[in-house]
PDB file of C-alpha atoms and ligand atoms in Angstrom:
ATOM      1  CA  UNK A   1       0.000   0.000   0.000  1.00  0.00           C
ATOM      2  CA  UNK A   2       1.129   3.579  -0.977  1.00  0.00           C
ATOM      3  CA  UNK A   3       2.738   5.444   2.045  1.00  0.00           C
ATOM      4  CA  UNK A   4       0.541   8.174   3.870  1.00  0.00           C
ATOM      5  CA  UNK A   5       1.746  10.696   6.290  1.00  0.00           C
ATOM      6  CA  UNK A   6       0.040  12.707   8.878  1.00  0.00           C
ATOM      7  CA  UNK A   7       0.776  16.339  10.073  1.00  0.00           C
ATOM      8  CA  UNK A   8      -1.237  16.934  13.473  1.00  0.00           C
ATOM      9  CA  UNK A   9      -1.002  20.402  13.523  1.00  0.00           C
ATOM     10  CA  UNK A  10      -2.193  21.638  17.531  1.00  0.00           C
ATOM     11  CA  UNK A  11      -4.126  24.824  17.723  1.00  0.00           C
ATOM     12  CA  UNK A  12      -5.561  27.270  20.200  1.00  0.00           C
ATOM     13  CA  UNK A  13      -6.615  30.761  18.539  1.00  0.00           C
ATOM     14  CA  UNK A  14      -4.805  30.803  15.244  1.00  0.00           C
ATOM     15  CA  UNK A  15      -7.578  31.454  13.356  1.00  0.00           C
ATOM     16  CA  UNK A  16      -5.705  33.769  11.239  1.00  0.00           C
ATOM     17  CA  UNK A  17      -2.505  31.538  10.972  1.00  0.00           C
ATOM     18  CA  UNK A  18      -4.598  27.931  10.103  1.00  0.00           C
ATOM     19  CA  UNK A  19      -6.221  28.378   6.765  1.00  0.00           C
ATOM     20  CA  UNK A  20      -2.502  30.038   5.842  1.00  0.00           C
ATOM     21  CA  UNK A  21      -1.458  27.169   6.511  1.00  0.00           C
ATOM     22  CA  UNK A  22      -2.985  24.064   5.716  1.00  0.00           C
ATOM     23  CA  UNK A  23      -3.020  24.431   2.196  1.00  0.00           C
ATOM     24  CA  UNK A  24       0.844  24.903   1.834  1.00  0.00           C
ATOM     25  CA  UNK A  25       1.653  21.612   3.989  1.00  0.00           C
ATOM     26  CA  UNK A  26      -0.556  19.917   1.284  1.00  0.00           C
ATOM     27  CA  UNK A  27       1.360  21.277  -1.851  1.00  0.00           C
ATOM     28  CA  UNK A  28       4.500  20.056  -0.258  1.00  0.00           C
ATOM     29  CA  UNK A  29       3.695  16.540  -1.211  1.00  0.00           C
ATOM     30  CA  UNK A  30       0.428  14.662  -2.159  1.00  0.00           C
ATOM     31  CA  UNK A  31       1.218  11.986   1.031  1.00  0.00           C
ATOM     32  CA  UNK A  32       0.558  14.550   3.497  1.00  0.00           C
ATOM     33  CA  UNK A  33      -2.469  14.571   5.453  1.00  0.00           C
ATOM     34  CA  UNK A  34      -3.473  17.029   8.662  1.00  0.00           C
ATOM     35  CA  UNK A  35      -4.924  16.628  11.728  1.00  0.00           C
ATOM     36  CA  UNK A  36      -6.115  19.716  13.405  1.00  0.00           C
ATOM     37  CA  UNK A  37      -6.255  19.335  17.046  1.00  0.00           C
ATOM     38  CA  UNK A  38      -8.310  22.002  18.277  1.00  0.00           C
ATOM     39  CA  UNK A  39      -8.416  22.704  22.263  1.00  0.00           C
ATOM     40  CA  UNK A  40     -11.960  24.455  21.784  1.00  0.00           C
ATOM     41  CA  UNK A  41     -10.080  27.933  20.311  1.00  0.00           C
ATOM     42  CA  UNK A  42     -12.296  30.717  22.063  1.00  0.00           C
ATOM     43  CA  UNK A  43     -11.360  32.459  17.781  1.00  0.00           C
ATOM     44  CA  UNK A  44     -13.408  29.980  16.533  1.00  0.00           C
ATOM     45  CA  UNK A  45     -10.233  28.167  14.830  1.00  0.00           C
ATOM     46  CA  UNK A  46     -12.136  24.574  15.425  1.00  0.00           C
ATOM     47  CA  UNK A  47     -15.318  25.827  13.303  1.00  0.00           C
ATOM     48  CA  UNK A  48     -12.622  27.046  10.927  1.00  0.00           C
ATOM     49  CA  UNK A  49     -10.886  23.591  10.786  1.00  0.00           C
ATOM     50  CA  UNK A  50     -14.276  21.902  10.268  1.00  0.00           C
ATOM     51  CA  UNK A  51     -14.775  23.827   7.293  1.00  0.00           C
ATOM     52  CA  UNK A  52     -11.360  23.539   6.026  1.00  0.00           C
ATOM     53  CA  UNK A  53     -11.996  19.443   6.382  1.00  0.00           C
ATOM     54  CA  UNK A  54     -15.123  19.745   4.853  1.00  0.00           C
ATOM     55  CA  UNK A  55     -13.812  20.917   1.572  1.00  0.00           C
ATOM     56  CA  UNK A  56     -10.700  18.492   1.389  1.00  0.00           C
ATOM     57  CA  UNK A  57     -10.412  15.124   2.135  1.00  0.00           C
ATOM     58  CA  UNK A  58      -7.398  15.062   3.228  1.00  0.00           C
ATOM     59  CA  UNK A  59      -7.875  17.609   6.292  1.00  0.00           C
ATOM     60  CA  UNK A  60      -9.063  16.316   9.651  1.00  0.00           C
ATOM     61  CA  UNK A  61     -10.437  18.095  12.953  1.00  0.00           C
ATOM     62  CA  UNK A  62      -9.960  16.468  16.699  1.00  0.00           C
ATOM     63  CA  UNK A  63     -12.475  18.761  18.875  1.00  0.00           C
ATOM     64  CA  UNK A  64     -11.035  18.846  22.386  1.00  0.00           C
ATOM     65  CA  UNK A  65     -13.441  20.037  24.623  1.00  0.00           C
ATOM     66  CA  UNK A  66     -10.753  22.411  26.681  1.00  0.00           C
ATOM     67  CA  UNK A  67      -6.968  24.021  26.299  1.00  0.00           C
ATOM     68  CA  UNK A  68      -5.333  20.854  27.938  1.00  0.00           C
ATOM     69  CA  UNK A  69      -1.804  22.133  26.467  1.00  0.00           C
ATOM     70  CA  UNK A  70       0.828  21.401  23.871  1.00  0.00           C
ATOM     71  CA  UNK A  71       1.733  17.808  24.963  1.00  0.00           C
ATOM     72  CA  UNK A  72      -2.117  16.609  25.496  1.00  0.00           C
ATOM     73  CA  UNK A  73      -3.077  17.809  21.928  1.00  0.00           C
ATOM     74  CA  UNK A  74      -0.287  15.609  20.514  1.00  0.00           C
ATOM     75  CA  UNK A  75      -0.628  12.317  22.387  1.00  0.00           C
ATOM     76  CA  UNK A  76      -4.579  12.930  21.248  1.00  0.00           C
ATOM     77  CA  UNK A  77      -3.288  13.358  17.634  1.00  0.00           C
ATOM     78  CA  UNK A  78      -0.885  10.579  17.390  1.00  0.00           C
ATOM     79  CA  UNK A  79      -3.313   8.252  19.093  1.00  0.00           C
ATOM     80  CA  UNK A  80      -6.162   9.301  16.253  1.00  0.00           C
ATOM     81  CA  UNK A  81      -2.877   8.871  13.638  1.00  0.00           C
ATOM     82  CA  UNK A  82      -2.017   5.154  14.812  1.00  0.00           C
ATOM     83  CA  UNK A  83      -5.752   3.948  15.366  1.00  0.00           C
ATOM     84  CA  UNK A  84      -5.818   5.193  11.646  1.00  0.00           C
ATOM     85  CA  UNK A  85      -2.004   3.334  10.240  1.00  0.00           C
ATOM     86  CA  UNK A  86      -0.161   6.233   8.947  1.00  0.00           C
ATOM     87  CA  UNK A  87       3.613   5.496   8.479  1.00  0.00           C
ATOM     88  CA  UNK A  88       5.009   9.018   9.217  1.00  0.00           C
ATOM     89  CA  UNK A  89       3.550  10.922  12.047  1.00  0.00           C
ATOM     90  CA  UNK A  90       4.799  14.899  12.035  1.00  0.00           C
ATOM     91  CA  UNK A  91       4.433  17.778  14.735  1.00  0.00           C
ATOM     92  CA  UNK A  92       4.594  21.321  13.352  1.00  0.00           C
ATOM     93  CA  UNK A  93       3.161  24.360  15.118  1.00  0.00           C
ATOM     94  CA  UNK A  94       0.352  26.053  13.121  1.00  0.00           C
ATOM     95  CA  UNK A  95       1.925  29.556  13.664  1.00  0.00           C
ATOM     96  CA  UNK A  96       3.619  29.828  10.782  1.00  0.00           C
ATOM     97  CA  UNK A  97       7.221  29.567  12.691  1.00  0.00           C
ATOM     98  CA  UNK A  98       7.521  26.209  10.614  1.00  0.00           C
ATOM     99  CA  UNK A  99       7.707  26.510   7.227  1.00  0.00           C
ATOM    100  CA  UNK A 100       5.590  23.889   5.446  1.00  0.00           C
ATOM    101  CA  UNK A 101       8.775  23.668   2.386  1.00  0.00           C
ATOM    102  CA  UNK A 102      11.293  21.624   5.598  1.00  0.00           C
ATOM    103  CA  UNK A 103       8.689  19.151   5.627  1.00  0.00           C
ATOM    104  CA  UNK A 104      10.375  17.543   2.204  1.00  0.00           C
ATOM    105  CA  UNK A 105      13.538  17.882   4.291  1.00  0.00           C
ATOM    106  CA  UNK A 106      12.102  15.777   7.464  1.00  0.00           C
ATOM    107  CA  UNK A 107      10.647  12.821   4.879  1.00  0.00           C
ATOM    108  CA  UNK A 108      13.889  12.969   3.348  1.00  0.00           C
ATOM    109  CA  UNK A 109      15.664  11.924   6.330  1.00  0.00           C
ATOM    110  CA  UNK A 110      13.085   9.096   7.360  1.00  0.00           C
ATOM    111  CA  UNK A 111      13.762   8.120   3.736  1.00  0.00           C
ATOM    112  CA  UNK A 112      17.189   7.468   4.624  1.00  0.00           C
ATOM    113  CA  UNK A 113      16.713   5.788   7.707  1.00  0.00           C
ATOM    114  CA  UNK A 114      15.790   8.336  10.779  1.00  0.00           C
ATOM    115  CA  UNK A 115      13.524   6.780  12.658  1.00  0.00           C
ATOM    116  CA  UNK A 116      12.784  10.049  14.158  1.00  0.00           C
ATOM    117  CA  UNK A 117      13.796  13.004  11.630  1.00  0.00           C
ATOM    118  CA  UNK A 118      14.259  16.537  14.266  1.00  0.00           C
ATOM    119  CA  UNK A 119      13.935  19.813  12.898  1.00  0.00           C
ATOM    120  CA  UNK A 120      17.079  22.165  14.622  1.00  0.00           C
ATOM    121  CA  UNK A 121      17.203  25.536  14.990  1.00  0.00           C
ATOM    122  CA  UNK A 122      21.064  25.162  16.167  1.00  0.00           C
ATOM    123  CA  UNK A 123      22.482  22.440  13.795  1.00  0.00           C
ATOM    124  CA  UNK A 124      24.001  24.763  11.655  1.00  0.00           C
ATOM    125  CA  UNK A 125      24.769  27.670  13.713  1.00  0.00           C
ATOM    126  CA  UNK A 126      21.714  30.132  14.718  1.00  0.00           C
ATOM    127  CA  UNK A 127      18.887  30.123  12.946  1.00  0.00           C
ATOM    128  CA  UNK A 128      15.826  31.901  14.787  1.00  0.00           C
ATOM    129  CA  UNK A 129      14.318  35.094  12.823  1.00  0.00           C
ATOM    130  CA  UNK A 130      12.873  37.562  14.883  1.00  0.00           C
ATOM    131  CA  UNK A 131      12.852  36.698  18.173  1.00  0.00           C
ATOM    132  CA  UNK A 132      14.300  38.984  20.566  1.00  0.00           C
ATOM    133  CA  UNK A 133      17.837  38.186  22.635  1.00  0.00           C
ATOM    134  CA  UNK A 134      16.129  36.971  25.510  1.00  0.00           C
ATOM    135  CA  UNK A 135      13.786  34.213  24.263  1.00  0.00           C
ATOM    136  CA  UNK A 136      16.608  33.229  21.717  1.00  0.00           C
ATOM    137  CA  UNK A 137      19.043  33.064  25.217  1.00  0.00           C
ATOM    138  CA  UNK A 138      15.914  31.228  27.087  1.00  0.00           C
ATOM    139  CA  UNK A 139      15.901  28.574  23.955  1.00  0.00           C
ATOM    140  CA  UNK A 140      19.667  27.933  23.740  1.00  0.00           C
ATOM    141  CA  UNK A 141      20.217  27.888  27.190  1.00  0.00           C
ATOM    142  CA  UNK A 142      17.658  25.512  27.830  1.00  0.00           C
ATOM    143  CA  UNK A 143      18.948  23.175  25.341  1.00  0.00           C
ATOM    144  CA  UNK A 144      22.467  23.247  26.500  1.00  0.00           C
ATOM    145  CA  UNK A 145      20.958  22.275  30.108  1.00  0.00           C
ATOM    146  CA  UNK A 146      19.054  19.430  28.638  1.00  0.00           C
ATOM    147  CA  UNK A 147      21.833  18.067  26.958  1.00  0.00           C
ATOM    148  CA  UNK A 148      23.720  18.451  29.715  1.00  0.00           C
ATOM    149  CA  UNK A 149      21.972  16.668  32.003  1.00  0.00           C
ATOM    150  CA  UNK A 150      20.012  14.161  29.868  1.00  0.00           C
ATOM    151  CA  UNK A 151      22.145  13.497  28.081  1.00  0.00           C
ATOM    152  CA  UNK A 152      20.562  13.177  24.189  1.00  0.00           C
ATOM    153  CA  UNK A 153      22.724  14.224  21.636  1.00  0.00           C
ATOM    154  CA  UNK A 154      20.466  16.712  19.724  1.00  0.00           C
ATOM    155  CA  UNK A 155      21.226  20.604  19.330  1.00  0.00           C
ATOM    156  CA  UNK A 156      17.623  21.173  19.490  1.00  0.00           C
ATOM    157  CA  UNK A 157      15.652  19.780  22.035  1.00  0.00           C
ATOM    158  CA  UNK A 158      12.891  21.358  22.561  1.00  0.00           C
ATOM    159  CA  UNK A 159      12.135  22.264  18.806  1.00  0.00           C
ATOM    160  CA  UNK A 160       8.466  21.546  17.826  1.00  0.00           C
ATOM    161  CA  UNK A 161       9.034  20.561  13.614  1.00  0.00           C
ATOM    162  CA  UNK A 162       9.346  16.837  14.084  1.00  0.00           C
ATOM    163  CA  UNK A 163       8.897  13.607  12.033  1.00  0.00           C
ATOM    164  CA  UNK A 164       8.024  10.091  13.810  1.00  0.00           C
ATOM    165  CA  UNK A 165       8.316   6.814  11.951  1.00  0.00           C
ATOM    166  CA  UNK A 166       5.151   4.853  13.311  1.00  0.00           C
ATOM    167  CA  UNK A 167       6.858   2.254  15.487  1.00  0.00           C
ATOM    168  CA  UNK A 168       8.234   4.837  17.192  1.00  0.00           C
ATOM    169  CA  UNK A 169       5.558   6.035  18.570  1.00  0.00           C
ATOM    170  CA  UNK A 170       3.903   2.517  18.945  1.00  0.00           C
ATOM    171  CA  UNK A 171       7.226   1.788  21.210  1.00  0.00           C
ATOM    172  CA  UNK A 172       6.754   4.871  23.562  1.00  0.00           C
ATOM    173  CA  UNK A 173       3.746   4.162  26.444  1.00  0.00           C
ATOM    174  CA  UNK A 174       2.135   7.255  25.118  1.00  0.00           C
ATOM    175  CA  UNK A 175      -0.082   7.143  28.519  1.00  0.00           C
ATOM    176  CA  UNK A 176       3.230   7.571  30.311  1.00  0.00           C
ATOM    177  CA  UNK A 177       4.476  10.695  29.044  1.00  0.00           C
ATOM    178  CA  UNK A 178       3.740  13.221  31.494  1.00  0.00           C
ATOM    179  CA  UNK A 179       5.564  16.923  30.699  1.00  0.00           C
ATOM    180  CA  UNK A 180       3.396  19.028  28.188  1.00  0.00           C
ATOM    181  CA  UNK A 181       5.137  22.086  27.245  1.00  0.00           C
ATOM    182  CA  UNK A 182       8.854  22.132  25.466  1.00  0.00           C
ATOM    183  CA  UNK A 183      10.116  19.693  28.242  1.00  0.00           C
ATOM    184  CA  UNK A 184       6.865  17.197  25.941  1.00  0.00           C
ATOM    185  CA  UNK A 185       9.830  17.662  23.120  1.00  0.00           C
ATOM    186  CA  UNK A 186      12.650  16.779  25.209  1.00  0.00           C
ATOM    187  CA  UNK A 187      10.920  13.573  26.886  1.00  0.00           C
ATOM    188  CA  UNK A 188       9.475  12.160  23.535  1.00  0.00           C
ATOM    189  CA  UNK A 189      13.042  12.531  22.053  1.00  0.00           C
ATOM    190  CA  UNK A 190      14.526  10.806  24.930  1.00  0.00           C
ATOM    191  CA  UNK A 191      12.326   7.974  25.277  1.00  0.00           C
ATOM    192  CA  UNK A 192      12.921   7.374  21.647  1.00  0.00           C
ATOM    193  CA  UNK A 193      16.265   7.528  22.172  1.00  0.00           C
ATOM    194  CA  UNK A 194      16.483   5.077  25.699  1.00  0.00           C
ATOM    195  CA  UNK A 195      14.908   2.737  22.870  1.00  0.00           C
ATOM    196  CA  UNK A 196      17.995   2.438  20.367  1.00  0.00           C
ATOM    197  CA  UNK A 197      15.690   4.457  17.812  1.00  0.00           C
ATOM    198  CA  UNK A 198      17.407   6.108  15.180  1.00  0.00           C
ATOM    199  CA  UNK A 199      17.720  10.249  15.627  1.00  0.00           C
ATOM    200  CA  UNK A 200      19.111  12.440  12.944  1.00  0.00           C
ATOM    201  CA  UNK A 201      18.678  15.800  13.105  1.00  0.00           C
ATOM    202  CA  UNK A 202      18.021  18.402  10.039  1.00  0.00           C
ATOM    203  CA  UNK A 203      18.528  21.939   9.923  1.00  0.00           C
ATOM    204  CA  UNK A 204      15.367  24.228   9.794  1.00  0.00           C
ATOM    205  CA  UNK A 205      14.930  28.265   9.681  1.00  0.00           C
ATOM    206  CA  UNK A 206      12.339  29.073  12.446  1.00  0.00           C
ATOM    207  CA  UNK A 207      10.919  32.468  12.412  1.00  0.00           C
ATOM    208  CA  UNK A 208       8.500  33.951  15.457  1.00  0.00           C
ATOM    209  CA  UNK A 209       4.713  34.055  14.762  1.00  0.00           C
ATOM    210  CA  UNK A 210       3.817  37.132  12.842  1.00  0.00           C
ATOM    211  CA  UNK A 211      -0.240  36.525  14.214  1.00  0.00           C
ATOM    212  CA  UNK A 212      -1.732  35.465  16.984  1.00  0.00           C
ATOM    213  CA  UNK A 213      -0.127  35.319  20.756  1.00  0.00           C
ATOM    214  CA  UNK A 214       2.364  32.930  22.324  1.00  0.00           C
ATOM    215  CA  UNK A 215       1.222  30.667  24.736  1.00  0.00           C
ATOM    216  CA  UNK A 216       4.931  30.012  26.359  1.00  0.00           C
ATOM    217  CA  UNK A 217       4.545  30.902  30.099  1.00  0.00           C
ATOM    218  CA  UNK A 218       6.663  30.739  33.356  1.00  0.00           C
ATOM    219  CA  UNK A 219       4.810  26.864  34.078  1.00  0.00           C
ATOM    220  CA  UNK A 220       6.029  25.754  30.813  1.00  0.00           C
ATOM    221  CA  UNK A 221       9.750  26.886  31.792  1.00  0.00           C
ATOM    222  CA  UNK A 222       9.343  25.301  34.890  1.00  0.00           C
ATOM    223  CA  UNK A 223       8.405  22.306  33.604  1.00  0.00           C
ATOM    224  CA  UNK A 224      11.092  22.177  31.493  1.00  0.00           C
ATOM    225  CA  UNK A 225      13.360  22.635  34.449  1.00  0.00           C
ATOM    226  CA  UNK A 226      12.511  19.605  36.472  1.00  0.00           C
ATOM    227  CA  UNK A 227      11.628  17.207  33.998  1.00  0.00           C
ATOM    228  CA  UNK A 228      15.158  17.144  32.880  1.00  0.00           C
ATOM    229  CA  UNK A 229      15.801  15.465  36.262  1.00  0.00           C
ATOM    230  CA  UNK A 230      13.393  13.449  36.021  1.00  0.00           C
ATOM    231  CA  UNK A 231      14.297  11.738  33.519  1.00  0.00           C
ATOM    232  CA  UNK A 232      17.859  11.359  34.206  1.00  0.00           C
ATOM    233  CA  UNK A 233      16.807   9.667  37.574  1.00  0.00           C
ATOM    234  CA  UNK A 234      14.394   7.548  35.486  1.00  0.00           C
ATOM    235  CA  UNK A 235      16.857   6.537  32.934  1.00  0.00           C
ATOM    236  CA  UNK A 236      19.207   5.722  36.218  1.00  0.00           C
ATOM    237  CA  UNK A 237      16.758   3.395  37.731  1.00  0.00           C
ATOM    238  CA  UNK A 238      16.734   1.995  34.423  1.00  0.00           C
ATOM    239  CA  UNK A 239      12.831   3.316  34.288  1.00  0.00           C
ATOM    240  CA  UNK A 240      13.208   4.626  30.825  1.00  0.00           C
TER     241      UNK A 240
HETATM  242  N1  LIG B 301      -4.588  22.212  20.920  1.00  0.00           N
HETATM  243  C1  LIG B 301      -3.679  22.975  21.551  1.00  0.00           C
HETATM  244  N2  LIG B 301      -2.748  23.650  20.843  1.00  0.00           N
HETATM  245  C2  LIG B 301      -1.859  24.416  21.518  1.00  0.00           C
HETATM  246  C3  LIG B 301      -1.870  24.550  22.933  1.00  0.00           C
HETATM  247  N3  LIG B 301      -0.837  25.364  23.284  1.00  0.00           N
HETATM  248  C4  LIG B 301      -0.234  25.746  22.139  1.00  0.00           C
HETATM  249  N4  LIG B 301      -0.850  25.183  21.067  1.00  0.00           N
HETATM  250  C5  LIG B 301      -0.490  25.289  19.653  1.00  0.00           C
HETATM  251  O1  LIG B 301       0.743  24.644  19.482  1.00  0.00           O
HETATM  252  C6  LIG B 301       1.554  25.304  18.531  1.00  0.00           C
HETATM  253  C7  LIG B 301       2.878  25.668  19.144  1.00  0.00           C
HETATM  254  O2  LIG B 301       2.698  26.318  20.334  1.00  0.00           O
HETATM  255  P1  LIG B 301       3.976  26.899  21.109  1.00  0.00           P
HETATM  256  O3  LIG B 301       5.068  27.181  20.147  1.00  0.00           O
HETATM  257  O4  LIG B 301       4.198  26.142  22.342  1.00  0.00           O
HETATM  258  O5  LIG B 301       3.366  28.195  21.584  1.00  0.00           O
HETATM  259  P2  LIG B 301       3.404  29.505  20.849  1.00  0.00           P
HETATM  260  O6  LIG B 301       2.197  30.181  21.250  1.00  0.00           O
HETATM  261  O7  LIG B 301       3.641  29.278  19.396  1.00  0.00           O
HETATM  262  O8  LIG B 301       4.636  30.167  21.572  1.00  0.00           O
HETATM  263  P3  LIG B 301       6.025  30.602  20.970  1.00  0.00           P
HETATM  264  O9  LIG B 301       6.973  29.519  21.396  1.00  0.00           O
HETATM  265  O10 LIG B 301       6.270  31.883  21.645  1.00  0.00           O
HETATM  266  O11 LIG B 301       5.900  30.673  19.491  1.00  0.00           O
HETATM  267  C8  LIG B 301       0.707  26.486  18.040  1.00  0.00           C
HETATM  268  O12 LIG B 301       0.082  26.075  16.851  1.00  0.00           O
HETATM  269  C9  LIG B 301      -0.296  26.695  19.154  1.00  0.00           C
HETATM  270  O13 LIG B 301      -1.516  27.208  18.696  1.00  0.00           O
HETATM  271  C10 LIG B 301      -2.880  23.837  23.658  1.00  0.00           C
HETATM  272  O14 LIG B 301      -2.964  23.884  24.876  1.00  0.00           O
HETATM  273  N5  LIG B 301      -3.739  23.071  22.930  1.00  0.00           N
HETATM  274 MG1  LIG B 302       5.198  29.128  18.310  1.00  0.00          MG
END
């Protein structure tokens, strides 16, 4: 059977940013599909992705009845994407700070053998447009700490633009993972990696949302901060 891909593509109020969107992931390559996984978007974004479904088969909407976060909207997602056999399972922020064209680059790499292909900001030295010093010091610093006591040998993290063969995800007790913010990124990377999977990382340009607001806030850092621990401890016990 032909290959078929899924993009689940998380959203709470980016009404203006989603029907930007969808349509360029779908010219990128005719395997893609989307799932929308709306958190009940107080815009309207969920109506939005119901009618963006409704005219193309090849767009889906998950209604979640509340904003549960990041991580929650993904493990939804994936589960919907296995239950449904796709082969590649992708997350990309629906902000626009992924451009759909690195998608090609992500497939590419599972082509050659990643089992999980990882979009990096910091592969090839800097490349985050627009955001000020602060957040871009926040980022890198956070990564250098999560390497540094995790462990995984990525540049990036806690980057969002990611590509998941299916057994990878089939592997990973998706009821188990527990952080939901950017430490979600770092703990699905490093379960994957705990299980011999293969991780190869490709270099992406990420530039800041031009609509909409962020939803980064001091829990998420927090998060971030102990989870790191957590899963070195884990991984020491031999838990992970
Ligand atoms: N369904 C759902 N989507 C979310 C939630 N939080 C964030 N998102 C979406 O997830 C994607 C990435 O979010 P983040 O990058 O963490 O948040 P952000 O608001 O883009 O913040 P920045 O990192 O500042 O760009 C965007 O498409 C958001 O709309 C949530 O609780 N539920
Ligand atoms: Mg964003």
């Amino acid at each position: 059977m032909a290959e078929r891909f899924l993009v689940v593509l998380p959203t709470y109020n980016e009404s203006t940013n989603l029907p930007r969107i969808v349509p360029r992931i779908l010219a990128q390559d005719p395997r893609l599909e989307i799932l929308v996984v709306d958190d009940n978007s107080p815009d309207g974004t969920g109506r939005l992705a119901t009618d963006l479904a409704g005219l193309n088969p090849r767009v889906h909407v998950l209604h979640r009845t509340k904003k549960e976060g990041l991580g929650r909207a993904y493990l939804a997602g994936f589960g919907w994407g296995l239950g449904r056999d796709y082969d590649l399972l992708f997350e990309m922020d629906a902000d626009s700070s992924h451009d759909p064209k690195f998608l090609l680059d992500l497939i590419k790499a599972a082509d050659q053998g990643a089992d999980v292909a990882l979009g990096s900001r910091y592969k090839t030295g800097v490349n985050v447009i627009n955001w000020p010093m602060s957040r871009l010091l926040l980022s890198y610093g956070a990564n250098l700490y999560a390497k540094w006591i995790t462990g995984l040998p990525l540049t990036d993290a806690t980057g969002g633009f990611k590509c998941f063969r299916k057994a990878v995800l089939q592997a990973i007790p998706l009821d188990k993972v527990r952080s939901n913010g950017y430490a979600f990124q770092i703990e699905m990377s490093f379960r994957a990696w705990r299980k011999k999977f293969r991780l190869v990382e490709v270099p992406i340009v990420f530039v800041d949302r031009a609509e909409g607001s962020s939803k980064m806030n001091r829990g998420i850092v927090w998060e971030g901060v102990w989870v790191v621990w957590w899963l070195r401890v884990a991984r020491l016990f031999g838990r992970l």
